[in-house]
Short mmCIF file of C-alpha atoms in Angstrom, two decimals:
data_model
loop_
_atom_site.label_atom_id
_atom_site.label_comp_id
_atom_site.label_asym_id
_atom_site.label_seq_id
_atom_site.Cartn_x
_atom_site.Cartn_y
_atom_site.Cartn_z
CA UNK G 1 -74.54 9.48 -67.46
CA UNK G 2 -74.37 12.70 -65.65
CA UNK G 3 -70.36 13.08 -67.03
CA UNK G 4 -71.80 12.54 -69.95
CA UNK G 5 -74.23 15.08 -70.33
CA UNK G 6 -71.23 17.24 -68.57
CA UNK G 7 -68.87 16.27 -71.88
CA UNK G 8 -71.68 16.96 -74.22
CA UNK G 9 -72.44 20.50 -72.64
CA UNK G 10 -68.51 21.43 -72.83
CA UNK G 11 -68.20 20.31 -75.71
CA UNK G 12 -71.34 21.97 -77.93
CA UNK G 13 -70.39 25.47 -75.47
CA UNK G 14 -67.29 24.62 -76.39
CA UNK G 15 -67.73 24.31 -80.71
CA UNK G 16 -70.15 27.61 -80.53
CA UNK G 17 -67.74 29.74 -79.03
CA UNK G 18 -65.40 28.43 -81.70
CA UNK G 19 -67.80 28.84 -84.57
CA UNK G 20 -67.91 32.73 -83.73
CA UNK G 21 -64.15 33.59 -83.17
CA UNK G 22 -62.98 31.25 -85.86
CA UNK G 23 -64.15 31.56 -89.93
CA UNK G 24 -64.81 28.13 -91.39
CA UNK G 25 -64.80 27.65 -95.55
CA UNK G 26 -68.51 26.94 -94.95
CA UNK G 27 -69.25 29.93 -93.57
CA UNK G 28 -67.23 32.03 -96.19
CA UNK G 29 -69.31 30.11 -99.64
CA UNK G 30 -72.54 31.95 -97.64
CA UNK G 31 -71.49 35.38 -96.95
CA UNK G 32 -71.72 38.05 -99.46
CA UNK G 33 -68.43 40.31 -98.97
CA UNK G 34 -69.73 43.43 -100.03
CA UNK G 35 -72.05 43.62 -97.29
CA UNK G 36 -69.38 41.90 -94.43
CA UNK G 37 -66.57 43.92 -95.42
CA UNK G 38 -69.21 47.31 -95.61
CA UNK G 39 -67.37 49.56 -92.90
CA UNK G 40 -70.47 52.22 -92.61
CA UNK G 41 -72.97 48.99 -91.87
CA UNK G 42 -70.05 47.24 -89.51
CA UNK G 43 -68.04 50.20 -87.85
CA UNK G 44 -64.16 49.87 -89.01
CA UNK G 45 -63.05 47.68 -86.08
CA UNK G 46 -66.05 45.31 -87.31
CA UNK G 47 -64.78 44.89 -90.62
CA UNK G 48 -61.15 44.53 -89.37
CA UNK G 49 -61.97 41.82 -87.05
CA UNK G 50 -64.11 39.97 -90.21
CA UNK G 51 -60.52 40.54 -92.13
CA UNK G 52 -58.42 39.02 -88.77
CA UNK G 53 -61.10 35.56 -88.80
CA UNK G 54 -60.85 35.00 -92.67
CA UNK G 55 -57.03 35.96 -93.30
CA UNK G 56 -56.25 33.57 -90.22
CA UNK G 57 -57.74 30.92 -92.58
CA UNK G 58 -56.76 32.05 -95.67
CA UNK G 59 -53.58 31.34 -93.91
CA UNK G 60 -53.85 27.94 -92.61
CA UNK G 61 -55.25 27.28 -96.35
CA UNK G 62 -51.91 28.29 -97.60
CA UNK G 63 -54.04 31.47 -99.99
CA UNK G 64 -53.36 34.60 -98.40
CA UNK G 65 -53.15 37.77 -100.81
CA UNK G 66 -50.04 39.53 -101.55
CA UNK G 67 -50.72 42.62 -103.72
CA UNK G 68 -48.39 44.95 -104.68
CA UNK G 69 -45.87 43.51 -102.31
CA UNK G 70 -47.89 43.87 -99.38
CA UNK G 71 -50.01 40.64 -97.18
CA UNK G 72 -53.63 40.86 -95.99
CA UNK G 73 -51.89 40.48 -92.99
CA UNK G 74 -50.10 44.07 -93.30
CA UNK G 75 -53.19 45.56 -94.25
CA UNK G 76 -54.96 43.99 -91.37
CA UNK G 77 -52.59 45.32 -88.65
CA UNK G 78 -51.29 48.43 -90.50
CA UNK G 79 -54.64 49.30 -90.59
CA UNK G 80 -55.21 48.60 -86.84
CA UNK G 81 -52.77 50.77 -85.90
CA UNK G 82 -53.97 53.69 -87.91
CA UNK G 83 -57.67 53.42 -86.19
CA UNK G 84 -56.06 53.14 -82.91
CA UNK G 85 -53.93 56.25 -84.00
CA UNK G 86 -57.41 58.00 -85.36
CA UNK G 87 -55.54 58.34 -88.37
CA UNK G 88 -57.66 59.49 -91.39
CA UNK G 89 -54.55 57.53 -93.34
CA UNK G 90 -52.82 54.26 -93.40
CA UNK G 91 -49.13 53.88 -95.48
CA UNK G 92 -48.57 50.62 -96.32
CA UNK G 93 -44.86 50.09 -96.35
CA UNK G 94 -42.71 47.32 -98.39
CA UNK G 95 -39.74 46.64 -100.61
CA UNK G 96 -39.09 46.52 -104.22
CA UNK G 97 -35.70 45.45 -105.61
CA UNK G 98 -34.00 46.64 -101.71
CA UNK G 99 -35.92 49.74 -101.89
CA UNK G 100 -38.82 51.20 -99.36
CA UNK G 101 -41.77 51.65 -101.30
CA UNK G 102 -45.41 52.98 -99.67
CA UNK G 103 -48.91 52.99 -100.56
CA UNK G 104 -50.95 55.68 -98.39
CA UNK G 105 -54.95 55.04 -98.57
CA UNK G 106 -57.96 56.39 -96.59
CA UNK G 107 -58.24 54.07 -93.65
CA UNK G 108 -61.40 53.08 -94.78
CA UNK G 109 -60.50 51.86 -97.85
CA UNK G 110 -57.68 49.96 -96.40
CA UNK G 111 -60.09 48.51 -93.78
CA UNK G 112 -62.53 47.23 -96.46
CA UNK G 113 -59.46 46.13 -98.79
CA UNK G 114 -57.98 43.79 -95.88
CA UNK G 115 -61.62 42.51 -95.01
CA UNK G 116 -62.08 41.89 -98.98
CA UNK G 117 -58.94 40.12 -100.03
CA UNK G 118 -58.94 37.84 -96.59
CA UNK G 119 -62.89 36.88 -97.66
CA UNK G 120 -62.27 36.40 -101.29
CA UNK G 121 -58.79 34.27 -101.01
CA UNK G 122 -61.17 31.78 -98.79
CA UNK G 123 -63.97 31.71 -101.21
CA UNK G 124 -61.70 31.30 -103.89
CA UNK G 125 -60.94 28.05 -102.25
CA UNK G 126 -64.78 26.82 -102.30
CA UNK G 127 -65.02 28.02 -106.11
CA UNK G 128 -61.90 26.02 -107.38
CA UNK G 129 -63.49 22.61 -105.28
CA UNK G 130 -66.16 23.03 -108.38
CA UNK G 131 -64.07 24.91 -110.94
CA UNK G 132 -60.14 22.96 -111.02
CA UNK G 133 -60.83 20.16 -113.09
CA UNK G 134 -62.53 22.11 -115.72
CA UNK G 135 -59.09 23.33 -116.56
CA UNK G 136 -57.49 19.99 -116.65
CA UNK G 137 -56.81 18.84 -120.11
CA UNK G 138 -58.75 14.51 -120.21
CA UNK G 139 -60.66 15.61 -117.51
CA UNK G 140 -62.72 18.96 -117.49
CA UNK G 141 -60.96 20.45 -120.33
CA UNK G 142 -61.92 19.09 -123.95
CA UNK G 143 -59.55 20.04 -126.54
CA UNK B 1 -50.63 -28.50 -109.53
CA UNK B 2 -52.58 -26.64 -112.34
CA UNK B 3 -54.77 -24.99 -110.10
CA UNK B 4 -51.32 -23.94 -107.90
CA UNK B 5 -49.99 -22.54 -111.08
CA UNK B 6 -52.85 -20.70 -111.97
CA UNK B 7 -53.52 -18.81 -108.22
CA UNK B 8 -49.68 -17.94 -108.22
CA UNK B 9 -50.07 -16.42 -111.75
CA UNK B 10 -52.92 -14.82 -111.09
CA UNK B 11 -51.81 -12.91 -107.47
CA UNK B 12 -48.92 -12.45 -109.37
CA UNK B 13 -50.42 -10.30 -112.01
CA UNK B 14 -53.22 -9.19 -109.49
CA UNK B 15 -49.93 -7.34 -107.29
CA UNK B 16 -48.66 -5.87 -110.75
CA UNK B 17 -51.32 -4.63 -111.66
CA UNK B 18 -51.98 -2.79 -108.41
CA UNK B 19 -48.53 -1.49 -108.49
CA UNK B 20 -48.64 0.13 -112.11
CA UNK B 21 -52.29 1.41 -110.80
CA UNK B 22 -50.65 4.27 -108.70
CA UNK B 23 -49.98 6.58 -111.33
CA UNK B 24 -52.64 5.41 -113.58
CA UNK B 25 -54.43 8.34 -112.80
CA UNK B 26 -51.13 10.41 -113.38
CA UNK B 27 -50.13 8.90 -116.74
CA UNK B 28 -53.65 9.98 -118.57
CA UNK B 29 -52.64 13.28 -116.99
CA UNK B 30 -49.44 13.46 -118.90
CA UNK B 31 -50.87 11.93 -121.95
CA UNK B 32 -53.52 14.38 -122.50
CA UNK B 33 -51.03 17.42 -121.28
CA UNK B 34 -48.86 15.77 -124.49
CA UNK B 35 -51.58 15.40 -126.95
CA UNK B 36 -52.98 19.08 -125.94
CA UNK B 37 -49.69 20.36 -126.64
CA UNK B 38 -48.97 18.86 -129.89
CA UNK B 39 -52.44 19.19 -131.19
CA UNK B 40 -52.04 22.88 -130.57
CA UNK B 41 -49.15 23.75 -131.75
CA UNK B 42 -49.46 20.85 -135.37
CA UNK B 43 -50.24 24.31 -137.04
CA UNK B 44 -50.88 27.66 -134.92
CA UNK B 45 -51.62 29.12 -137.82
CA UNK B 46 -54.90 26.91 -139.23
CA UNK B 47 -55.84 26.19 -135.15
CA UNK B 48 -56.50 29.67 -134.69
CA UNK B 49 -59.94 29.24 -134.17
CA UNK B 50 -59.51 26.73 -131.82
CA UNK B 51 -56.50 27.47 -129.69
CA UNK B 52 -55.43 30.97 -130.49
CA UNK B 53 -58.39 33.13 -131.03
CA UNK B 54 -56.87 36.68 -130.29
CA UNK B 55 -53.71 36.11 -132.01
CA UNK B 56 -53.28 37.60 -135.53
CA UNK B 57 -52.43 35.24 -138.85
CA UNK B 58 -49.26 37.26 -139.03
CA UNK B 59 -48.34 36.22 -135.52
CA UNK B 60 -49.60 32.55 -135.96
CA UNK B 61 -48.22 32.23 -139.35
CA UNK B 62 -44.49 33.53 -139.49
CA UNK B 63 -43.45 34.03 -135.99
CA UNK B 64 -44.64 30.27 -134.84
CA UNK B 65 -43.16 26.87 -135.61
CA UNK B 66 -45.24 24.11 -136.72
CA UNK B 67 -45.36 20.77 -136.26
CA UNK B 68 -43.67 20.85 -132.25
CA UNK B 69 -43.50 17.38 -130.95
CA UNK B 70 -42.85 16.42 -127.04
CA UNK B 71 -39.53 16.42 -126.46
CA UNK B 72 -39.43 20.08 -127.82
CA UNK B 73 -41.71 21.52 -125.23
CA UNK B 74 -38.68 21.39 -123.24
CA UNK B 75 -37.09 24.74 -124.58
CA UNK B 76 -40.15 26.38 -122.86
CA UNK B 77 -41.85 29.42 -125.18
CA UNK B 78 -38.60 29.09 -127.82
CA UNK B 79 -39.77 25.37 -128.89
CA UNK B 80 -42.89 27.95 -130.73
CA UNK B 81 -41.67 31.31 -131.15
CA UNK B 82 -39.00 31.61 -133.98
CA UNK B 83 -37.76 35.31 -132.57
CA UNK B 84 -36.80 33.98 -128.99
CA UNK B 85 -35.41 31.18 -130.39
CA UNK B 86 -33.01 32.74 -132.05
CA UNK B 87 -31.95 35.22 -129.78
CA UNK B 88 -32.15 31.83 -127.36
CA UNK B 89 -29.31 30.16 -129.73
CA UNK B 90 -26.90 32.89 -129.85
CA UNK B 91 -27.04 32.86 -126.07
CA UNK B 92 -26.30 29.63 -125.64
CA UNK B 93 -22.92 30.07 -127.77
CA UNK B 94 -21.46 30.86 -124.96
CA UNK B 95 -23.54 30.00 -122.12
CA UNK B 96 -23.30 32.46 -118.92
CA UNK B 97 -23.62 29.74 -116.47
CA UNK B 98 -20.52 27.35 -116.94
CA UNK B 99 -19.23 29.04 -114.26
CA UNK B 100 -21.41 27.86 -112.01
CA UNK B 101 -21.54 24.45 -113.49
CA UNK B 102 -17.84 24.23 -112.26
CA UNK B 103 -18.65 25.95 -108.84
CA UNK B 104 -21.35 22.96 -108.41
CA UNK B 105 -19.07 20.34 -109.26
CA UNK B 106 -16.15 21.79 -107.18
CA UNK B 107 -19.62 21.64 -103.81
CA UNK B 108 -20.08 18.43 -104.93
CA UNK B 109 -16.55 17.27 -104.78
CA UNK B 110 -15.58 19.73 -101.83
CA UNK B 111 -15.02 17.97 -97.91
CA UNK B 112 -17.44 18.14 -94.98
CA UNK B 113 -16.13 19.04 -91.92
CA UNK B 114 -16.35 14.93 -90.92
CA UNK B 115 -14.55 14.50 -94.02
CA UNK B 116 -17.54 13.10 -96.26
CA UNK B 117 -18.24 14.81 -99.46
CA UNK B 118 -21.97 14.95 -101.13
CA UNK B 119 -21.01 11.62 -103.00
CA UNK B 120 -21.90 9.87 -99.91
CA UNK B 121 -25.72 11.04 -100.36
CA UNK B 122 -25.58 11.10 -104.16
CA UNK B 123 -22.60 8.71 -105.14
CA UNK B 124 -23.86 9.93 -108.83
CA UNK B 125 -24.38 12.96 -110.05
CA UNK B 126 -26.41 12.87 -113.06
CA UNK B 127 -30.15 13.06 -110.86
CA UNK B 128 -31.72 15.98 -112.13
CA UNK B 129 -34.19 13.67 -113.49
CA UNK B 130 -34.98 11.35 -110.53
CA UNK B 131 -36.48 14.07 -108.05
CA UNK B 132 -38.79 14.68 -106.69
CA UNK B 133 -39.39 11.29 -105.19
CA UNK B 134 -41.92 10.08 -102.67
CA UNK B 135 -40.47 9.01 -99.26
CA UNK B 136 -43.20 6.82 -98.02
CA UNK B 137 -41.04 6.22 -94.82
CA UNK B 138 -41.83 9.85 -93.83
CA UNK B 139 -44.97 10.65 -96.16
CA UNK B 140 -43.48 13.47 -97.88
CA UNK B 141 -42.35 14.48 -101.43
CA UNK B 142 -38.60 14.97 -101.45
CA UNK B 143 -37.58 17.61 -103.82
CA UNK B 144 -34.13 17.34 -105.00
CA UNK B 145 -33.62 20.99 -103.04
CA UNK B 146 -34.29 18.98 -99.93
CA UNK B 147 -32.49 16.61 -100.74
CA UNK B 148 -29.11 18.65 -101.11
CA UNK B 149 -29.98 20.20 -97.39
CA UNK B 150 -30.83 16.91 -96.11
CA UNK B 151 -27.28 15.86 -97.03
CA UNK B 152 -26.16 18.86 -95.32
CA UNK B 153 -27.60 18.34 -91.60
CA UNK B 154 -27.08 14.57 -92.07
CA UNK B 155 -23.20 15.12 -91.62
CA UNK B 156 -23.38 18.44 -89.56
CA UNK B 157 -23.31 21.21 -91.90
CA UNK B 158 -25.63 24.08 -91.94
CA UNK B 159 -28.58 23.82 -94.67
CA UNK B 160 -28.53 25.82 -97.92
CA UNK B 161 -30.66 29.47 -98.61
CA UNK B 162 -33.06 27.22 -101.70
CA UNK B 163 -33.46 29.84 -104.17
CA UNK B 164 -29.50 30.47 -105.53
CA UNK B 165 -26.17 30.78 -104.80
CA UNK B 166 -24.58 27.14 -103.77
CA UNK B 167 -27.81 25.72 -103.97
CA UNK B 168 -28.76 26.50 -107.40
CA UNK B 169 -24.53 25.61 -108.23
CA UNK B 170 -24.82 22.35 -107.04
CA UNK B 171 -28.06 21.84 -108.88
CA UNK B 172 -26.86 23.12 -112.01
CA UNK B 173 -23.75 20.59 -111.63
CA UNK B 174 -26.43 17.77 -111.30
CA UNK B 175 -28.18 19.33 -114.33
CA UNK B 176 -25.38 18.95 -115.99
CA UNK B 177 -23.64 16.12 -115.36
CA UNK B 178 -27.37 14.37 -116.13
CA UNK B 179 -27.63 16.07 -119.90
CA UNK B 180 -24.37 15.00 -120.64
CA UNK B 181 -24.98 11.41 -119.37
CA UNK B 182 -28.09 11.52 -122.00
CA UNK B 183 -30.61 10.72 -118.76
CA UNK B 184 -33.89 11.53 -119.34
CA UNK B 185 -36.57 12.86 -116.21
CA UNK B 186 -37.98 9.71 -114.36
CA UNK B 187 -40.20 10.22 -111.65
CA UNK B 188 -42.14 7.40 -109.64
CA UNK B 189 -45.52 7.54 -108.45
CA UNK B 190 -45.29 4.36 -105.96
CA UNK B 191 -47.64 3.88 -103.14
CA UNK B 192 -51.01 5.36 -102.84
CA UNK B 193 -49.62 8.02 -100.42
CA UNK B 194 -47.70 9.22 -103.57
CA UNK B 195 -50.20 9.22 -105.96
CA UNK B 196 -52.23 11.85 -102.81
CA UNK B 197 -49.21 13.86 -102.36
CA UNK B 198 -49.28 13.84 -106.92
CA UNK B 199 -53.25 14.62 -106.99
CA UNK B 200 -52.24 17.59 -104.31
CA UNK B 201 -49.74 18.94 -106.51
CA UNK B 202 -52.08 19.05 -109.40
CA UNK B 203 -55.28 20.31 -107.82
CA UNK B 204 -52.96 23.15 -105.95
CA UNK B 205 -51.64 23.77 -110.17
CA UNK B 206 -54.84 23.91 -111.33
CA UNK B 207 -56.80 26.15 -108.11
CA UNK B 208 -57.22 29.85 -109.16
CA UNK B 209 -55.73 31.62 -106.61
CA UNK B 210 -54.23 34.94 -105.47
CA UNK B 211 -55.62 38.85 -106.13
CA UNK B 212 -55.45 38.16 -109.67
CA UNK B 213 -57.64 34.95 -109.20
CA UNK B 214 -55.81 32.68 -111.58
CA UNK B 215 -54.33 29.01 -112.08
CA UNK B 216 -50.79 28.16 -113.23
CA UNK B 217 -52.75 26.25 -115.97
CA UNK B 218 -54.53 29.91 -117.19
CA UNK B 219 -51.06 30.88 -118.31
CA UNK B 220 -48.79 27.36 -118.81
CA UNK B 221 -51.40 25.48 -120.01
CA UNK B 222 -54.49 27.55 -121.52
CA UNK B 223 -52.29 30.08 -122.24
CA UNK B 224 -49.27 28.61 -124.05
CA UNK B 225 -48.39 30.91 -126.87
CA UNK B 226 -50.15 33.85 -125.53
CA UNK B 227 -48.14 37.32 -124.36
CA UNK B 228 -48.14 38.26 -121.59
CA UNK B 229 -45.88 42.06 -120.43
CA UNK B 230 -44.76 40.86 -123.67
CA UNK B 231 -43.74 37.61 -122.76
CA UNK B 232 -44.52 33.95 -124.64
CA UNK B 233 -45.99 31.94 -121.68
CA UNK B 234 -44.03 28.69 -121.32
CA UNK B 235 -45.82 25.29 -121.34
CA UNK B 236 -45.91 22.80 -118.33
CA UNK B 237 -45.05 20.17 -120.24
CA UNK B 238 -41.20 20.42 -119.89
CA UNK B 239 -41.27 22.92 -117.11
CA UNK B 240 -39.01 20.58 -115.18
CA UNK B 241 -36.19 19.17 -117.75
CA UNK B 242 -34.35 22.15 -117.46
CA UNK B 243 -33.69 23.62 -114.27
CA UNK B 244 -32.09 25.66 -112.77
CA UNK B 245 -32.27 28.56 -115.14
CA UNK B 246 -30.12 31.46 -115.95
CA UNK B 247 -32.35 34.56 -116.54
CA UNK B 248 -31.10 37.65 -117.57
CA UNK B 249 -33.23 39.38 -115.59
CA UNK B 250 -32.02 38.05 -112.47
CA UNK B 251 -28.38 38.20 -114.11
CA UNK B 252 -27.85 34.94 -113.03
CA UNK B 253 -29.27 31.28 -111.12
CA UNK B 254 -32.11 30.19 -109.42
CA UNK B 255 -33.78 27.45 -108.60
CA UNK B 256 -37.33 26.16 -109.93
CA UNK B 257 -38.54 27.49 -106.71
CA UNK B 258 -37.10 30.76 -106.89
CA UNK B 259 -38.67 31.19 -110.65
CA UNK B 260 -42.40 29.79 -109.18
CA UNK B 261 -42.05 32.52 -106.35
CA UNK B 262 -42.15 35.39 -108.75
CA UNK B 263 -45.43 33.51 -110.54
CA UNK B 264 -46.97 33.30 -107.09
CA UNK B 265 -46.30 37.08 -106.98
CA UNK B 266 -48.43 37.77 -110.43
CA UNK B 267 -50.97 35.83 -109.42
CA UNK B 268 -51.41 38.32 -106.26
CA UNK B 269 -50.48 35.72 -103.68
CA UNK B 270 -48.09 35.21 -101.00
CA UNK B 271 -45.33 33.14 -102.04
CA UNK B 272 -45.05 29.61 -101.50
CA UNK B 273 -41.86 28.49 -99.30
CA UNK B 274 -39.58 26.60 -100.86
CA UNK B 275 -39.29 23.30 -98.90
CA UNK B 276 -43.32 24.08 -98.55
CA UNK B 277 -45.66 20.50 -98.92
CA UNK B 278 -47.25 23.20 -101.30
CA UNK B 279 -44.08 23.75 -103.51
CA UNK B 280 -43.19 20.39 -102.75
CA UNK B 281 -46.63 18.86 -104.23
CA UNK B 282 -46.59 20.92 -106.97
CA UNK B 283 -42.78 20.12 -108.22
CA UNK B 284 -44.12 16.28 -107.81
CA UNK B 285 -46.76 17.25 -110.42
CA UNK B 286 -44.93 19.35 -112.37
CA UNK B 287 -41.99 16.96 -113.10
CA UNK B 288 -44.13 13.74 -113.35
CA UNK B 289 -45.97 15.77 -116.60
CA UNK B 290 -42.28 16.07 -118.24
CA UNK B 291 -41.63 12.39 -117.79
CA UNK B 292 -39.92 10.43 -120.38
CA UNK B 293 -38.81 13.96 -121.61
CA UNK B 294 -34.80 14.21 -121.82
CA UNK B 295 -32.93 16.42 -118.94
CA UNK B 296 -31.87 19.23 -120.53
CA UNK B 297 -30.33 21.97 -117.84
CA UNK B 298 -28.87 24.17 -117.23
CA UNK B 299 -30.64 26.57 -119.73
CA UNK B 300 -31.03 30.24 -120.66
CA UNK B 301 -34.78 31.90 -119.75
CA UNK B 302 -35.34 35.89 -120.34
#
């Protein structure tokens, strides 16, 4: 009985430490991004740890964002760097065709980008449970 | 004895029936992908309403064919637009990939260092069609990619880069050697663990994904005969017969995995892997839509 209860404490200590280090598709259908991914309401390192959770899932989900040839996952630690630099700027580096190519934004903007596109790719996940067949022709799709 | 007769006949029938049921699901899939198609394209022109609403009469009227049946999906956008098929023809005069037809054949026929040669994993050549399968020994889809590199480290050679070079010369060999053998694309849906690893494939097919939030199905199958940069979009039906493709913008081969990387790119994502259960799923999906249809590789693509 007593190991029992012992189990049972690990374990729920255990799945709440979990359930705040680690996104969850449930989680992401509830949260509105604008206001997670706001860096003036959640301080820059707040939003980049929001973009860390969801792109780590977004990842395991096999949907991470690749825009203009470059990852959430560059814009999550290019991004880290530059607030650990106090850079006002971040350059986002990546090839085209075997040439270097950059993007330079306002940290800020690259903070809230990263936190955006790592939220959205695992909502987009909970929409299409609803929204796939729809598009199927015989099933959702009448022609 | 009657009653004997009638048990056997009926567990009989009872185990067919459960072994056509794995891709019943599948076949109304492909049916309806067919009869969307053809419906569409009987007559661009008068369907305009219902299929094309921002095209213009002109467009629907003299640069579309009519009529476009199943098998013709296969040429991709030229099966429905006149100009590309045209320029498509004169191409194929004299085709920029024999080259690497022979190069293929030459892999295929060329020694291991244990002296085997690829015939001892594919004793025939003309398989474009047959792949992917299901391998329900290891409960995965089996591209014909992986395949070719599972032949490889089975006798001690290094696997193949998937996208081109050797791998996409072998493949176009295969192509080949299948279109000239008249074979047409035959994929199995056999086990229930297939039909998963098929329903995974399509749901991934149909998801909107990426930046761009959208499906393959917003531009191969909603959005057959519309331009995009310019371009015709392709249908899925026949996305499979044909592969690998020489595209002049690459200036030369790649692999169907190669050519769904750079539609994984417009759609904002990351690319899939090839060798991926992702790509892998999908493939399974895509090919078992352009069943029946004949093998037709390789071929010519913008």
């Amino acid at each position: 009985m007593k190991t029992y209860t012992l189990t049972s404490i690990i374990l729920s200590v255990g799945l709440g430490l979990s359930s705040l280090s680690a996104a969850t598709l449930a989680d992401a259908a509830n949260i509105d991004v604008a206001k997670v991914c706001d860096v003036k309401a959640n301080g820059i390192e707040g939003v980049l740890k929001t973009a860390a959770e969801y792109n780590a899932l977004a990842k395991k989900l096999g949907v991470e964002f690749k825009r203009k040839g470059v990852t959430t996952s560059q814009y999550i630690t290019d991004t880290e760097a530059a607030v650990k630099a106090k850079a006002k700027e971040v350059t986002l580096k990546y090839t085209k065709k075997g040439k270097v190519k950059k993007h330079t934004f306002a940290t800020t903007y690259a903070a809230w980008r990263a936190c955006h596109f790592a939220v959205r790719a695992v909502q987009q996940v909970n929409e299409a449970e609803t929204t796939w067949r729809l598009a199927v022709p015989g099933d959702g799709f009448k022609f | 004895m009657n009653v004997i007769k009638i048990t056997v006949a009926a567990l009989l029938m009872a185990s067919l029936a459960s072994a056509a049921s794995f891709n019943t699901q599948a076949e109304k899939d492909r049916k309806a992908l067919i009869a969307y198609m053809e419906k569409k394209f009987s007559d661009p022109a008068k369907n305009k309403g219902s299929f094309f609403p921002y095209s213009t009469n002109e467009e629907l009227s003299k640069r579309f064919t009519k009529g476009i049946k199943r098998d013709a999906f296969r040429l991709g956008s030229y099966a429905y637009d006149k100009g590309g098929k045209s320029q498509y023809d004169e191409v194929m005069e004299m085709p920029p990939f024999e080259d690497n037809i022979d190069a293929g054949k030459a892999l295929y026929e060329k020694k291991f260092a244990n002296g085997k040669t690829f015939k001892s994993c594919f004793p025939d050549p003309a398989i474009a069609g047959e792949y992917p399968k299901f391998d329900d020994k290891k409960g995965t889809v089996v591209t014909l990619t992986l395949a070719i590199n599972e032949c490889l480290k089975a006798n001690g050679e290094k696997p193949w880069k998937m996208k081109k070079g050797k791998m996409a010369d072998l493949e176009a060999y295969f192509a080949s050697a299948s279109t000239e053998a008249g074979k047409k694309v035959h994929i199995v849906i056999q086990s229930e663990a297939a039909a998963q690893a098929y329903e995974a494939g399509k749901k991934a097919y149909y998801s909107q994904r990426g930046y761009l939030k959208l499906s393959c199905a917003t531009c191969h199958v909603q959005g057959t005969g519309k331009r995009v940069r310019n371009e015709y979009m392709s249908p899925l039906l026949g996305h499979t017969t044909h592969f690998p493709v020489y595209r002049l913008k690459w200036q030369g081969l790649g692999t169907l995995e190669r050519r769904i990387e750079g539609c994984n790119k417009d759609e904002g994502e990351k690319p899939h892997k090839p060798g991926s259960p992702w790509m892998s799923n999908v493939l399974y999906f895509m090919a078992y839509m352009s069943n029946e249809m004949p093998v037709d590789g390789p071929a010519i693509r913008k």
